[in-house]
Amino acid sequence: MSSTIHHYENLNDAALVIERLAKLKARAEKHNWNVDLDWKLHPSSGAACKLELTYGGSFKVDDEWRLVAVADNTMTNDKPMVFVFDPDVSIGAVDLSRCDHCERKIARRKVLVIANSKNEVRHVGGNCAEDFFGHDPLWATW
């Protein structure tokens, strides 16, 4: 299991993220994906708060590649949330404009970071995921 802490200036912003996380968790359960996702809200001084996410699971994409991280910019407006599923793989900085499949530099809402058995890392934009993997990795891009 991995965990991350995210800071919000007010409870309303955190509540929107929690609502989205609840939908994602329900979707994972509906599809029987081997994904664990939970969160805790920690109030801070004033209206500020911290949101602690814990997550993990087994994310094999195909016989060669496995998912090691997802950068998601659909839940926040400033910086993407980066979910690291395999902390033993060095992913470096995740660039939401990078896709090693199409090699186009465009703004993206999601980037999947995958690694092979040699821990060679590739970034695949959310829009290219189906083309790259040959099927829609819906479980990975949630």
Tab-separated table of C-alpha atoms in Angstrom:
chain	number	residue	atom	x	y	z
A	1	MET	CA	0.000	0.000	0.000
A	2	SER	CA	1.128	3.532	-0.774
A	3	SER	CA	-0.100	6.771	0.690
A	4	THR	CA	0.011	10.435	-0.218
A	5	ILE	CA	-1.063	13.634	1.540
A	6	HIS	CA	-2.847	16.397	-0.366
A	7	HIS	CA	-3.462	19.876	1.055
A	8	TYR	CA	-6.601	21.932	0.396
A	9	GLU	CA	-7.375	25.502	1.351
A	10	ASN	CA	-10.972	24.712	2.262
A	11	LEU	CA	-13.259	21.779	2.967
A	12	ASN	CA	-15.331	22.376	-0.182
A	13	ASP	CA	-12.372	21.597	-2.449
A	14	ALA	CA	-11.567	18.462	-0.455
A	15	ALA	CA	-15.239	17.409	-0.534
A	16	LEU	CA	-15.239	17.526	-4.348
A	17	VAL	CA	-12.167	15.287	-4.478
A	18	ILE	CA	-13.685	12.879	-1.920
A	19	GLU	CA	-16.876	12.664	-4.001
A	20	ARG	CA	-14.799	11.786	-7.071
A	21	LEU	CA	-12.759	9.222	-5.126
A	22	ALA	CA	-15.953	7.547	-3.880
A	23	LYS	CA	-17.162	7.171	-7.478
A	24	LEU	CA	-13.802	5.732	-8.529
A	25	LYS	CA	-13.829	3.250	-5.655
A	26	ALA	CA	-17.365	2.135	-6.512
A	27	ARG	CA	-16.334	1.678	-10.144
A	28	ALA	CA	-13.328	-0.453	-9.150
A	29	GLU	CA	-15.540	-2.618	-6.932
A	30	LYS	CA	-18.165	-2.985	-9.666
A	31	HIS	CA	-15.551	-4.266	-12.141
A	32	ASN	CA	-13.786	-6.448	-9.538
A	33	TRP	CA	-10.470	-4.713	-10.105
A	34	ASN	CA	-7.767	-5.669	-7.636
A	35	VAL	CA	-7.508	-2.100	-6.326
A	36	ASP	CA	-7.520	-0.795	-2.761
A	37	LEU	CA	-8.436	2.860	-2.275
A	38	ASP	CA	-9.240	4.692	0.943
A	39	TRP	CA	-8.935	8.201	2.342
A	40	LYS	CA	-9.001	10.181	5.588
A	41	LEU	CA	-9.725	13.866	5.977
A	42	HIS	CA	-7.611	15.709	8.560
A	43	PRO	CA	-8.770	19.248	9.443
A	44	SER	CA	-5.974	21.793	9.800
A	45	SER	CA	-5.912	25.337	11.070
A	46	GLY	CA	-8.742	27.558	9.858
A	47	ALA	CA	-10.627	26.191	6.839
A	48	ALA	CA	-7.616	24.304	5.483
A	49	CYS	CA	-7.427	20.505	5.548
A	50	LYS	CA	-5.301	17.547	4.532
A	51	LEU	CA	-6.552	14.540	2.609
A	52	GLU	CA	-4.601	11.318	3.140
A	53	LEU	CA	-4.998	8.735	0.365
A	54	THR	CA	-3.964	5.093	0.692
A	55	TYR	CA	-4.010	2.856	-2.344
A	56	GLY	CA	-2.532	-0.272	-3.803
A	57	GLY	CA	-3.249	-3.336	-5.885
A	58	SER	CA	-1.952	-5.454	-8.705
A	59	PHE	CA	-1.898	-3.633	-12.005
A	60	LYS	CA	-0.644	-5.926	-14.769
A	61	VAL	CA	-1.432	-4.386	-18.155
A	62	ASP	CA	-0.334	-7.261	-20.397
A	63	ASP	CA	2.425	-9.887	-20.528
A	64	GLU	CA	5.136	-7.234	-20.874
A	65	TRP	CA	3.964	-4.088	-19.060
A	66	ARG	CA	2.610	-3.282	-15.611
A	67	LEU	CA	1.200	-0.036	-14.320
A	68	VAL	CA	3.494	1.670	-11.813
A	69	ALA	CA	1.874	5.122	-11.520
A	70	VAL	CA	-0.978	7.299	-12.762
A	71	ALA	CA	-0.920	11.087	-12.937
A	72	ASP	CA	-4.459	12.442	-12.850
A	73	ASN	CA	-5.327	16.091	-13.356
A	74	THR	CA	-9.100	15.586	-13.463
A	75	MET	CA	-9.627	16.089	-9.731
A	76	THR	CA	-7.619	19.251	-9.134
A	77	ASN	CA	-6.977	22.477	-10.996
A	78	ASP	CA	-3.415	23.154	-9.966
A	79	LYS	CA	-1.139	20.136	-9.820
A	80	PRO	CA	-1.889	16.542	-10.759
A	81	MET	CA	-2.360	13.814	-8.201
A	82	VAL	CA	0.284	11.155	-8.804
A	83	PHE	CA	-0.619	7.681	-7.586
A	84	VAL	CA	2.513	5.495	-7.345
A	85	PHE	CA	1.707	1.787	-7.231
A	86	ASP	CA	5.245	0.417	-7.345
A	87	PRO	CA	7.619	2.532	-5.229
A	88	ASP	CA	10.571	0.329	-6.249
A	89	VAL	CA	10.482	1.787	-9.779
A	90	SER	CA	11.962	5.239	-10.304
A	91	ILE	CA	9.419	7.134	-12.413
A	92	GLY	CA	11.045	10.560	-12.261
A	93	ALA	CA	8.892	13.619	-12.809
A	94	VAL	CA	5.589	12.887	-14.521
A	95	ASP	CA	4.977	15.302	-17.378
A	96	LEU	CA	1.298	15.498	-18.337
A	97	SER	CA	2.224	16.628	-21.845
A	98	ARG	CA	4.397	13.561	-22.534
A	99	CYS	CA	3.324	10.386	-24.322
A	100	ASP	CA	5.917	7.852	-25.456
A	101	HIS	CA	3.319	6.228	-27.727
A	102	CYS	CA	2.294	9.119	-29.999
A	103	GLU	CA	5.208	11.409	-29.007
A	104	ARG	CA	2.952	14.477	-29.218
A	105	LYS	CA	3.380	17.237	-26.645
A	106	ILE	CA	-0.194	18.192	-25.742
A	107	ALA	CA	-2.035	18.961	-22.514
A	108	ARG	CA	-3.391	15.727	-21.017
A	109	ARG	CA	-5.721	14.978	-18.140
A	110	LYS	CA	-4.171	11.554	-17.405
A	111	VAL	CA	-0.844	9.845	-17.956
A	112	LEU	CA	-0.153	6.181	-17.208
A	113	VAL	CA	3.394	5.311	-16.200
A	114	ILE	CA	4.225	1.707	-17.045
A	115	ALA	CA	7.336	-0.451	-16.623
A	116	ASN	CA	8.531	-3.745	-18.032
A	117	SER	CA	10.430	-6.540	-16.252
A	118	LYS	CA	13.690	-4.553	-16.611
A	119	ASN	CA	11.963	-1.546	-14.963
A	120	GLU	CA	12.216	0.476	-18.164
A	121	VAL	CA	9.584	3.203	-17.829
A	122	ARG	CA	7.208	4.603	-20.462
A	123	HIS	CA	4.587	7.340	-20.179
A	124	VAL	CA	1.333	6.755	-22.075
A	125	GLY	CA	-1.260	9.493	-22.389
A	126	GLY	CA	-4.796	8.588	-21.351
A	127	ASN	CA	-6.070	9.099	-24.917
A	128	CYS	CA	-3.436	6.715	-26.320
A	129	ALA	CA	-3.921	3.955	-23.760
A	130	GLU	CA	-6.271	1.840	-25.893
A	131	ASP	CA	-4.026	2.132	-28.971
A	132	PHE	CA	-0.897	1.281	-26.972
A	133	PHE	CA	-2.313	-1.715	-25.099
A	134	GLY	CA	-4.646	-3.025	-27.802
A	135	HIS	CA	-7.619	-2.795	-25.446
A	136	ASP	CA	-9.165	-0.185	-23.212
A	137	PRO	CA	-7.371	-0.433	-19.857
A	138	LEU	CA	-10.416	1.025	-18.144
A	139	TRP	CA	-9.253	-0.349	-14.817
A	140	ALA	CA	-6.029	1.628	-15.073
A	141	THR	CA	-7.356	4.999	-16.182
A	142	TRP	CA	-10.096	5.354	-13.595
